[in-house]
PDB file of C-alpha atoms in Angstrom:
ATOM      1  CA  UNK A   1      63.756 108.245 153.856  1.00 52.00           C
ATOM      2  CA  UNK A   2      61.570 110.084 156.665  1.00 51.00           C
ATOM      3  CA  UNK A   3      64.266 112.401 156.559  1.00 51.00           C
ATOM      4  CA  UNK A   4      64.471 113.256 153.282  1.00 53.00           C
ATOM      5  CA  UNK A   5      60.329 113.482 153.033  1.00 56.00           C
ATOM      6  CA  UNK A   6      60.861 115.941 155.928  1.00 52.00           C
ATOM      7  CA  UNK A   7      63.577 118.379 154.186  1.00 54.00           C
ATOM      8  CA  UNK A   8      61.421 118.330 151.135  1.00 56.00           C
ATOM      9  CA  UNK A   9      58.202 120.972 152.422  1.00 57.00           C
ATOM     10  CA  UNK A  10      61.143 123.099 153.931  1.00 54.00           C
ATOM     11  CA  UNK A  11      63.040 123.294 150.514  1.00 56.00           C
ATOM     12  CA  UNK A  12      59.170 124.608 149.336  1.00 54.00           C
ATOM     13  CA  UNK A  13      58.950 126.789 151.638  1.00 57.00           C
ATOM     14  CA  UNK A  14      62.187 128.420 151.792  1.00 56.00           C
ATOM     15  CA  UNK A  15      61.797 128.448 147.205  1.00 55.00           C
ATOM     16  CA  UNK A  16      58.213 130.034 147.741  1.00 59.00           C
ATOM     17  CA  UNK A  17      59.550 133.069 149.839  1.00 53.00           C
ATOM     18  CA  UNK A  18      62.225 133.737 147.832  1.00 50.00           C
ATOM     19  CA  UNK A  19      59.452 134.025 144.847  1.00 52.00           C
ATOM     20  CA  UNK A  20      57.750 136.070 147.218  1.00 62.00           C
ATOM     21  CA  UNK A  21      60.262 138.553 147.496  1.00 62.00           C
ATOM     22  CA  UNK A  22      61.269 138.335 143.463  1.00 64.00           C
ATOM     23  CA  UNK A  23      57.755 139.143 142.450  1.00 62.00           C
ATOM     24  CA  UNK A  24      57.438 141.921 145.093  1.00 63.00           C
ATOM     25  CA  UNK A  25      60.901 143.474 144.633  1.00 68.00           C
ATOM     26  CA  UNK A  26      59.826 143.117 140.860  1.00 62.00           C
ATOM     27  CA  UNK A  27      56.449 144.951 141.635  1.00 66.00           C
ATOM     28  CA  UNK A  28      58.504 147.939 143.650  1.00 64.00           C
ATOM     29  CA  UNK A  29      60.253 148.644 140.552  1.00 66.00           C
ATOM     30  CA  UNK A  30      57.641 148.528 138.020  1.00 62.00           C
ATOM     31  CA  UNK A  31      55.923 151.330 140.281  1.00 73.00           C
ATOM     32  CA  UNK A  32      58.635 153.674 140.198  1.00 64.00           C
ATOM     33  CA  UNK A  33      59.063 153.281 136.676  1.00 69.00           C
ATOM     34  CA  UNK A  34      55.493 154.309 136.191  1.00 67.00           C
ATOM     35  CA  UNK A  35      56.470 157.190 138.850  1.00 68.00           C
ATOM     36  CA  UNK A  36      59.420 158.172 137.020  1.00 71.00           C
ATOM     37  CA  UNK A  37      57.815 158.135 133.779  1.00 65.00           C
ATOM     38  CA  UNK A  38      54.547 160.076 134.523  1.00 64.00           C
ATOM     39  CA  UNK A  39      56.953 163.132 136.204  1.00 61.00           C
ATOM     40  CA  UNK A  40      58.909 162.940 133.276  1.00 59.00           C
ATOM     41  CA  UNK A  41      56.080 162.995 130.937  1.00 59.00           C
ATOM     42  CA  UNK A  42      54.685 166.217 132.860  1.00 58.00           C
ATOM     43  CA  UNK A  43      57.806 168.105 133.180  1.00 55.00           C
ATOM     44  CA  UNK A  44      59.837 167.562 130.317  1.00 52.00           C
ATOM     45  CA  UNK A  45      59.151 170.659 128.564  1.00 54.00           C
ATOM     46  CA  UNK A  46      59.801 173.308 130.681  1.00 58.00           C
ATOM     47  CA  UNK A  47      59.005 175.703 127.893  1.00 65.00           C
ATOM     48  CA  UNK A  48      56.208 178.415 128.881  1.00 72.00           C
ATOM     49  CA  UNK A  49      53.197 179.170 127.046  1.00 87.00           C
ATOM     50  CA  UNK A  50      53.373 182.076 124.936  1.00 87.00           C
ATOM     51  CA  UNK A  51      49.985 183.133 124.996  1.00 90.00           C
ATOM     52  CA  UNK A  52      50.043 182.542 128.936  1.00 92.00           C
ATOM     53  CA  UNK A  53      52.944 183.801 130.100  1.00 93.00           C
ATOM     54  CA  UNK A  54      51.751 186.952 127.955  1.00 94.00           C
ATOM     55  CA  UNK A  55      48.838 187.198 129.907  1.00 94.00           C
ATOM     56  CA  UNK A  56      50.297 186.677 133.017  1.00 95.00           C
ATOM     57  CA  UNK A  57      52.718 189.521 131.964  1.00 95.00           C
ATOM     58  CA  UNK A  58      50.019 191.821 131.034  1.00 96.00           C
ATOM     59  CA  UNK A  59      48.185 191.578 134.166  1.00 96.00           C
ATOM     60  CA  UNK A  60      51.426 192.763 136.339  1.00 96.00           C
ATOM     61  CA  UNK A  61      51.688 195.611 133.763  1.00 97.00           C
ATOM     62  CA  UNK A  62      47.965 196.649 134.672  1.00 97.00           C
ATOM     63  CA  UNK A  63      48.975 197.093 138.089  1.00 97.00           C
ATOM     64  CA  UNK A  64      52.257 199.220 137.361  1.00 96.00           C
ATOM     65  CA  UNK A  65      49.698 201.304 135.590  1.00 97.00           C
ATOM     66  CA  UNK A  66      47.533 201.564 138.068  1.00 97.00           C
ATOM     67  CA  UNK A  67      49.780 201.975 140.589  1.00 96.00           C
ATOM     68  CA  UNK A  68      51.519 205.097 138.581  1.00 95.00           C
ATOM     69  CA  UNK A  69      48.372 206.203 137.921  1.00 96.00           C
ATOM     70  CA  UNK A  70      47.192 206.678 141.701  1.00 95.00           C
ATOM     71  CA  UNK A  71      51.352 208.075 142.561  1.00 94.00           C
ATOM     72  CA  UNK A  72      50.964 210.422 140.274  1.00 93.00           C
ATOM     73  CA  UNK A  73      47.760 211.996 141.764  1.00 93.00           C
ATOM     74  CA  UNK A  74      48.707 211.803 145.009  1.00 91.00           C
ATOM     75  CA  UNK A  75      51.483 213.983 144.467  1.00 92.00           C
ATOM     76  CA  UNK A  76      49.160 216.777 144.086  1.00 92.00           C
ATOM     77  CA  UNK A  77      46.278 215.193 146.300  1.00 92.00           C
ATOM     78  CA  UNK A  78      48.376 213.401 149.325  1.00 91.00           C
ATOM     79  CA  UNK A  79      45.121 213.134 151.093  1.00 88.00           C
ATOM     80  CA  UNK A  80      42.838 212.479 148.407  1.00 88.00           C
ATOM     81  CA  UNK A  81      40.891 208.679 148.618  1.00 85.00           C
ATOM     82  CA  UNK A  82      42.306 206.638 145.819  1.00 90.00           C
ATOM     83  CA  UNK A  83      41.668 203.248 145.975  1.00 91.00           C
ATOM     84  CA  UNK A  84      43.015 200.457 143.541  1.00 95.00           C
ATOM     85  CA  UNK A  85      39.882 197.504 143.098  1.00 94.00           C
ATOM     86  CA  UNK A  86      40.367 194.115 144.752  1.00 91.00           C
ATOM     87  CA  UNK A  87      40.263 192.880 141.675  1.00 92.00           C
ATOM     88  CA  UNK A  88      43.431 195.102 140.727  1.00 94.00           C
ATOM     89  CA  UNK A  89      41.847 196.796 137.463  1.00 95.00           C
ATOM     90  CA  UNK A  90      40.004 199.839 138.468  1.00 97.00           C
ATOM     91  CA  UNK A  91      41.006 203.250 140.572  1.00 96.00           C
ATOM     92  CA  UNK A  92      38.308 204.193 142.496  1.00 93.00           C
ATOM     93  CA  UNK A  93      37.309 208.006 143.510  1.00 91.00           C
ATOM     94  CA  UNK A  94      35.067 208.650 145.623  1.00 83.00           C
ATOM     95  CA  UNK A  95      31.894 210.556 144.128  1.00 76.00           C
ATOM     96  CA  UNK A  96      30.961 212.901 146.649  1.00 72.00           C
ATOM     97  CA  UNK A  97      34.665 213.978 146.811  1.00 77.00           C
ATOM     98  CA  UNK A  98      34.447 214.944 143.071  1.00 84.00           C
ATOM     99  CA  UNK A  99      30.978 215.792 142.822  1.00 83.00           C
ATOM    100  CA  UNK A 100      28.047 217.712 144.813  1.00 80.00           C
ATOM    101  CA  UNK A 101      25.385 215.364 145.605  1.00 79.00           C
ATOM    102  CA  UNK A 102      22.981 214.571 143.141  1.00 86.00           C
ATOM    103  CA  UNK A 103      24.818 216.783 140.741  1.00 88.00           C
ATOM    104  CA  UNK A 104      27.124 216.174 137.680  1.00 91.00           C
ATOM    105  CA  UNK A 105      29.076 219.924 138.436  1.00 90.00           C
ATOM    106  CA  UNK A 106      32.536 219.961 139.549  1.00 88.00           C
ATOM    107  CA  UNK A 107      33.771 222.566 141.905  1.00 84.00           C
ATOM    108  CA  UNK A 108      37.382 223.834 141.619  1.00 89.00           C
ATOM    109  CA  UNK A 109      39.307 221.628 143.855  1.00 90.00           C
ATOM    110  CA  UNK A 110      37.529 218.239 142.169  1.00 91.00           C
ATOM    111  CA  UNK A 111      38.005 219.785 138.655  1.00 94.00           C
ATOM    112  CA  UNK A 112      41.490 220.048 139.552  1.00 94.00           C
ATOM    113  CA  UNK A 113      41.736 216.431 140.623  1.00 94.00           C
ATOM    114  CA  UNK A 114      40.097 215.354 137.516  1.00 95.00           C
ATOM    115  CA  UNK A 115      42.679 217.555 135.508  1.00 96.00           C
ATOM    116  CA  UNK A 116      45.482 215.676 137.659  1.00 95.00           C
ATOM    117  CA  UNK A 117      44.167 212.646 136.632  1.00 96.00           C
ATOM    118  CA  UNK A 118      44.008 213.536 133.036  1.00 97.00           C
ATOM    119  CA  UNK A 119      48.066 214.563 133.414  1.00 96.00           C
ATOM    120  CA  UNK A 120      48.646 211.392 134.819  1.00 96.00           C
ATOM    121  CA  UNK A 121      47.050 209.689 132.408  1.00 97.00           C
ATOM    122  CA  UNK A 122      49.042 211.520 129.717  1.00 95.00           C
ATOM    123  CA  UNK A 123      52.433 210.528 131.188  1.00 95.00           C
ATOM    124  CA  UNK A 124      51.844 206.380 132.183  1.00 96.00           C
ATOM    125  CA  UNK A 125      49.799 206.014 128.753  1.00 97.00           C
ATOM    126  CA  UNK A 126      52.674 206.318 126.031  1.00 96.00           C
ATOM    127  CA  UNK A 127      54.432 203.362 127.188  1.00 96.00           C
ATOM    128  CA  UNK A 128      51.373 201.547 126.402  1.00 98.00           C
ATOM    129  CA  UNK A 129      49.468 202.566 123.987  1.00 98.00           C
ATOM    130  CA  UNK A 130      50.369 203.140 120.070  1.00 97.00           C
ATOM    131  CA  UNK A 131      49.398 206.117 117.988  1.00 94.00           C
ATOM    132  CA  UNK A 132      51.430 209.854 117.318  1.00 92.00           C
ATOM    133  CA  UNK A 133      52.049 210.311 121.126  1.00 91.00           C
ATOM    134  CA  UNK A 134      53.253 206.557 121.662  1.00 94.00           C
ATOM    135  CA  UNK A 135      56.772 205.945 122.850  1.00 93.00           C
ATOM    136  CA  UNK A 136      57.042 202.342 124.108  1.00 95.00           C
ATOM    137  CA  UNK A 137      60.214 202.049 126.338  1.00 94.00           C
ATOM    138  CA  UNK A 138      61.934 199.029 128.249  1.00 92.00           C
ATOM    139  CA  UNK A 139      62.063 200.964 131.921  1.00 94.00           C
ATOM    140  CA  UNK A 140      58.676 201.400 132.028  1.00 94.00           C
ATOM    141  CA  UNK A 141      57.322 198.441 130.309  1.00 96.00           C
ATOM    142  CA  UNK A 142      59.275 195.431 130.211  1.00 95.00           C
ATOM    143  CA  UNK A 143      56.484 193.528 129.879  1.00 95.00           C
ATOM    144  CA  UNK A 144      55.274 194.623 126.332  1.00 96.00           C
ATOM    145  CA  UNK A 145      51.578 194.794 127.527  1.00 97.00           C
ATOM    146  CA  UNK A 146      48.973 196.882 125.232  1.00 98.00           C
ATOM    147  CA  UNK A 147      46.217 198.949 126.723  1.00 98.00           C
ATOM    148  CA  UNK A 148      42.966 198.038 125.098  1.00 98.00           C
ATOM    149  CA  UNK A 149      40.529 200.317 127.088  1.00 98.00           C
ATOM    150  CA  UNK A 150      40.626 203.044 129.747  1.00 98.00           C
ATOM    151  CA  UNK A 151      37.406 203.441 130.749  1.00 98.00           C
ATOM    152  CA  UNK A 152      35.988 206.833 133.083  1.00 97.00           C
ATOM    153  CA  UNK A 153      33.245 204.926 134.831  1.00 97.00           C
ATOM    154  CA  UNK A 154      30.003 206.463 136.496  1.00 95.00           C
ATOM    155  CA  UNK A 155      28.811 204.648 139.796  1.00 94.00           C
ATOM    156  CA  UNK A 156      25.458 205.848 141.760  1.00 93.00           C
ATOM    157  CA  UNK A 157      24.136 204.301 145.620  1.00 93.00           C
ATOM    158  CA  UNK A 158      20.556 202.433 145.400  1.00 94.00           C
ATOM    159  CA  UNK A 159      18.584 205.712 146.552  1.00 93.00           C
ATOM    160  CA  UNK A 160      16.630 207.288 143.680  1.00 93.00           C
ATOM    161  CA  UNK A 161      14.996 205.555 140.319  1.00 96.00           C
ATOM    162  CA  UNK A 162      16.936 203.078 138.469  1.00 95.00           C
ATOM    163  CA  UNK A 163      16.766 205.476 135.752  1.00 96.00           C
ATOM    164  CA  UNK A 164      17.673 208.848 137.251  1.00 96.00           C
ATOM    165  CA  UNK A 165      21.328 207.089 138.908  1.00 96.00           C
ATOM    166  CA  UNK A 166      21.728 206.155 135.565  1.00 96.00           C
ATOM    167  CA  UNK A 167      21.577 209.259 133.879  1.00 97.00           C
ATOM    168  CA  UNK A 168      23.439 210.969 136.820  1.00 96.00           C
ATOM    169  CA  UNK A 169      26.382 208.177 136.847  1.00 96.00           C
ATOM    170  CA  UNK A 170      26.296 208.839 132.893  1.00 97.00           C
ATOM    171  CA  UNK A 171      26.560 212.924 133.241  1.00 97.00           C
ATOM    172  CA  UNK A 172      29.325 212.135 135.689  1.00 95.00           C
ATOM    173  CA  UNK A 173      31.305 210.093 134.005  1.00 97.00           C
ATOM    174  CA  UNK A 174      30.966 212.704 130.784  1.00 97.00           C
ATOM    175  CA  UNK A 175      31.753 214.951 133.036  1.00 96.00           C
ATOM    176  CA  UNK A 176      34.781 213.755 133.783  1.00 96.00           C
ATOM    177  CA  UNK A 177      35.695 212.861 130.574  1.00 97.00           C
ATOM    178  CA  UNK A 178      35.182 216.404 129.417  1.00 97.00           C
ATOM    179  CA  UNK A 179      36.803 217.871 131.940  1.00 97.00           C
ATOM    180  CA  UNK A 180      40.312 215.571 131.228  1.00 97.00           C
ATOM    181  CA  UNK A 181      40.084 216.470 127.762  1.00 97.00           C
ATOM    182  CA  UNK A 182      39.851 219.962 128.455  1.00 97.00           C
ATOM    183  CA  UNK A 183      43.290 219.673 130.516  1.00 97.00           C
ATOM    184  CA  UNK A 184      45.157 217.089 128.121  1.00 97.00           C
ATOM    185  CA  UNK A 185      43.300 217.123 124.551  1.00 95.00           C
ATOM    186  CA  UNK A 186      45.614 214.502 123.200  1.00 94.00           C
ATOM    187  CA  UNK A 187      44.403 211.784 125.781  1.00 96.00           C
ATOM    188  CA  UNK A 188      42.437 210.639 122.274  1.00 96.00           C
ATOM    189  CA  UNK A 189      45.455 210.249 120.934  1.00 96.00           C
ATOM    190  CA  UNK A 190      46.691 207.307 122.505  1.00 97.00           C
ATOM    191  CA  UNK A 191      45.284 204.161 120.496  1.00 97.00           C
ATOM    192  CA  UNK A 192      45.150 200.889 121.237  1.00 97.00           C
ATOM    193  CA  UNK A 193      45.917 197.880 118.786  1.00 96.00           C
ATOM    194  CA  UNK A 194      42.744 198.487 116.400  1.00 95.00           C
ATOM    195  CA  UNK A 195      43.902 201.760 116.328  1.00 96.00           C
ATOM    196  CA  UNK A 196      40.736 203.384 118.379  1.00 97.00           C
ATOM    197  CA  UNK A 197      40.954 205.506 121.291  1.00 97.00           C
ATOM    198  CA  UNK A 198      41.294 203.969 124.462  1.00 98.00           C
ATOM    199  CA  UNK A 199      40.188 206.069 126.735  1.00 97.00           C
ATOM    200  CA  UNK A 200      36.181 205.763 126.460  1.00 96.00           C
ATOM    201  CA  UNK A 201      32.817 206.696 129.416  1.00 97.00           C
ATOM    202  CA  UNK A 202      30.052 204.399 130.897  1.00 97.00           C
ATOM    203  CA  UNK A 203      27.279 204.926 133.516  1.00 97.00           C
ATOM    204  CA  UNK A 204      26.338 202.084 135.585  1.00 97.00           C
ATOM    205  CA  UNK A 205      23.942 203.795 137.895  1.00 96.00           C
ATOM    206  CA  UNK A 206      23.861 201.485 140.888  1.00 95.00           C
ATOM    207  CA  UNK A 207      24.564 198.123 139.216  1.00 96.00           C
ATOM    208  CA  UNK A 208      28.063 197.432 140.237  1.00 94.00           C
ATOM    209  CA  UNK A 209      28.494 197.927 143.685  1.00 95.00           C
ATOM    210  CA  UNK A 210      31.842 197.628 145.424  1.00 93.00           C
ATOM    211  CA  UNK A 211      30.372 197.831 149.157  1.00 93.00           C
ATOM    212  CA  UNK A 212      26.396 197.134 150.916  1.00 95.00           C
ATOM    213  CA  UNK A 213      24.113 200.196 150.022  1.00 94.00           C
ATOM    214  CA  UNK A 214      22.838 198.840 153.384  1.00 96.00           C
ATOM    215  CA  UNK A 215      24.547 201.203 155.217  1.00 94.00           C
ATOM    216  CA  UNK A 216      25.452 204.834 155.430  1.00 91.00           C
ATOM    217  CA  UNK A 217      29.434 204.079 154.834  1.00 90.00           C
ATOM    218  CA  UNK A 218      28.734 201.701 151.898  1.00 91.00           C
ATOM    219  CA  UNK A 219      26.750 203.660 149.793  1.00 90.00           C
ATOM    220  CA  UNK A 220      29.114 206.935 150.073  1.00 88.00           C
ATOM    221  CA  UNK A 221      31.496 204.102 148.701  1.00 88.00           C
ATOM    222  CA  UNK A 222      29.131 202.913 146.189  1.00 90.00           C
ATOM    223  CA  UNK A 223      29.193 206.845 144.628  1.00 91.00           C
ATOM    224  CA  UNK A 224      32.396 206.936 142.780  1.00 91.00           C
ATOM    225  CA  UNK A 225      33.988 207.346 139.644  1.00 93.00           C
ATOM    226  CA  UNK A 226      36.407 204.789 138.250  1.00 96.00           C
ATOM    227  CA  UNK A 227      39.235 204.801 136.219  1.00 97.00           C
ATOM    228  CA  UNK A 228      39.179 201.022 134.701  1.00 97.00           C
ATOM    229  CA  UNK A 229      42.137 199.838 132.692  1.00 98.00           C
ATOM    230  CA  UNK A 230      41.524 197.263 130.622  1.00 97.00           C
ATOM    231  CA  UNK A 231      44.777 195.147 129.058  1.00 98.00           C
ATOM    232  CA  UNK A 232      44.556 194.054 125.308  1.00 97.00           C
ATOM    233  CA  UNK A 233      43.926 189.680 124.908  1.00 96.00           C
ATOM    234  CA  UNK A 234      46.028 188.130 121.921  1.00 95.00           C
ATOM    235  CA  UNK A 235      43.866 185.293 120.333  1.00 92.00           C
ATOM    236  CA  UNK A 236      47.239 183.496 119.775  1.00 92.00           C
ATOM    237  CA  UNK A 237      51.360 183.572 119.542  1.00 91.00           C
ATOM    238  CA  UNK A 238      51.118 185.080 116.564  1.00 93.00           C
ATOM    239  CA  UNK A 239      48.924 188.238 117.906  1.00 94.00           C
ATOM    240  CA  UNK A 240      51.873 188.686 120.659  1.00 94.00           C
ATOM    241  CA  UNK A 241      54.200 188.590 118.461  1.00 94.00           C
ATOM    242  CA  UNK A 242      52.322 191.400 116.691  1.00 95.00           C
ATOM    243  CA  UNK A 243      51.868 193.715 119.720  1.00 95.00           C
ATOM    244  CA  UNK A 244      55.678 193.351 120.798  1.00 95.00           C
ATOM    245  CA  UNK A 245      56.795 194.395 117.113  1.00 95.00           C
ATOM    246  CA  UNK A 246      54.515 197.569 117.001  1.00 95.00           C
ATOM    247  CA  UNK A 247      54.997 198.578 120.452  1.00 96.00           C
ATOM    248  CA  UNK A 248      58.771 198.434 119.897  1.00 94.00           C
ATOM    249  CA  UNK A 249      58.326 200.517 116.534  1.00 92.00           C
ATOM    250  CA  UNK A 250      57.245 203.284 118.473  1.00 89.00           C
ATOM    251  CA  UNK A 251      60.644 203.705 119.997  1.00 82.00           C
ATOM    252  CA  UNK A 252      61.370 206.509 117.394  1.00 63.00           C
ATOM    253  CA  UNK A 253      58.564 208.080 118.121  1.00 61.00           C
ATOM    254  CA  UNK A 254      59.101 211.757 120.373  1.00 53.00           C
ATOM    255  CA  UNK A 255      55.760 212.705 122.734  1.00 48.00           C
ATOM    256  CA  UNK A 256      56.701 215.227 125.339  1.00 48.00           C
ATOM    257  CA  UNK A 257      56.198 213.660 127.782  1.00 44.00           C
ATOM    258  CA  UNK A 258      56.948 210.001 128.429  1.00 43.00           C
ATOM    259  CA  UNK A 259      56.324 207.828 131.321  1.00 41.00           C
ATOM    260  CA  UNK A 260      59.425 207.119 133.886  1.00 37.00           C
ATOM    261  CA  UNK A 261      58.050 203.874 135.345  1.00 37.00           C
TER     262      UNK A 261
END
């Protein structure tokens, strides 16, 4: 009988551990089925975004531009200063290389860079643009992204009035403007979606500084002239669908000249 009373708590024990185990075996389990089912869940649909992945698209396209853009000048102008923005959507000249100080003039060798830029223009812009010079083609834009603004920019240094960098970043930028038109008078013609001109001209004076006007070096930086691309936004999938069926309808369309990138 003392025996038996003794096997009895060890038959307890030896059931309770084994309950133990079931429940946390059971527990083990029910965690990777949550695992399982929450990666599942999230990656199931593999399936981009249409409106993102257009985006995404359209801001590598801004950089081939850009990128053409400045190759094309240097040609010309191997040891002219071009740089391309950090934030990858502006070309920026330096001022005082284009322009005497405190002047809106253009000597011959800047008016010629100016003109180079305005050929440049002429030959990346086609691919991505609409309008009578328009001739979208797979080489040089696979990604079917639309040009909604080029914009010739005007940037002054902190020395002088508010008001008179202004008006001097403003004649410069005109300037500028002018002066590519005069070289390529069908830059107008390249239109973006709403069917305006893209190419357009700002002054900021000294409001949007890319360096310190602290020092000597940053404020020769700070007087430029930018060339700032800006790419077209879809509101939805249907908008991209839009832009990728007009861009390709320009296919039988026959500029001169037509960009190789």
């Amino acid at each position: 009988m003392r025996a038996q009373n003794l096997r009895a708590p060890a038959e307890e024990d030896g059931e309770s551990a084994f309950v133990s185990m079931t429940d946390l075996t059971v527990s083990f389990l029910f965690i990777v089925m949550l695992l399982m089912a929450f990666f599942a869940a999230r990656y199931a649909d593999k399936t981009p975004d249409p409106l993102e992945d257009y985006l995404q698209r359209a801001a590598l396209a801004r950089m081939d531009v850009l990128e053409a853009l400045r190759d094309g000048i240097r040609v010309e102008f191997p040891d002219l200063v071009v740089e391309i923005s950090t934030q990858g959507d502006a070309l920026h000249f330096r001022g005082e290389g284009l322009f005497e100080r405190d002047s809106s003039d253009l000597l011959p060798r800047p008016r010629r860079i100016v003109e180079a830029v305005a050929d440049s223009l002429h030959e990346v812009l086609p691919c991505y643009t609409l309008g009578d010079s328009a001739a979208w083609r797979q080489v040089c834009n696979p990604h079917f992204a639309a040009i909604e603004a080029v914009q010739v920019e005007g940037h002054t240094d902190t020395e002088g009035t508010e008001i008179g960098n202004l008006m001097l970043s403003t004649a410069r930028a005109n300037r500028a403007f002018e002066t590519m038109l005069g070289r390529q008078r069908r830059l107008t013609d390249h239109l973006n979606v709403r069917d305006q001109p893209v190419l357009s001209v700002a002054g900021y004076g000294w409001m949007r500084p890319i360096a310190s006007n602290a020092t000597v070096e940053g404020r020769a930086r700070n007087r430029r002239i930018d060339l700032r691309v800006i790419m077209y936004t879809p509101g939805g999938t249907e908008d991209v669908d839009r832009v990728v069926e007009r861009l390709r309808s320009t296919i039988a369309q026959s500029p001169k000249t037509v960009a190789s990138r």
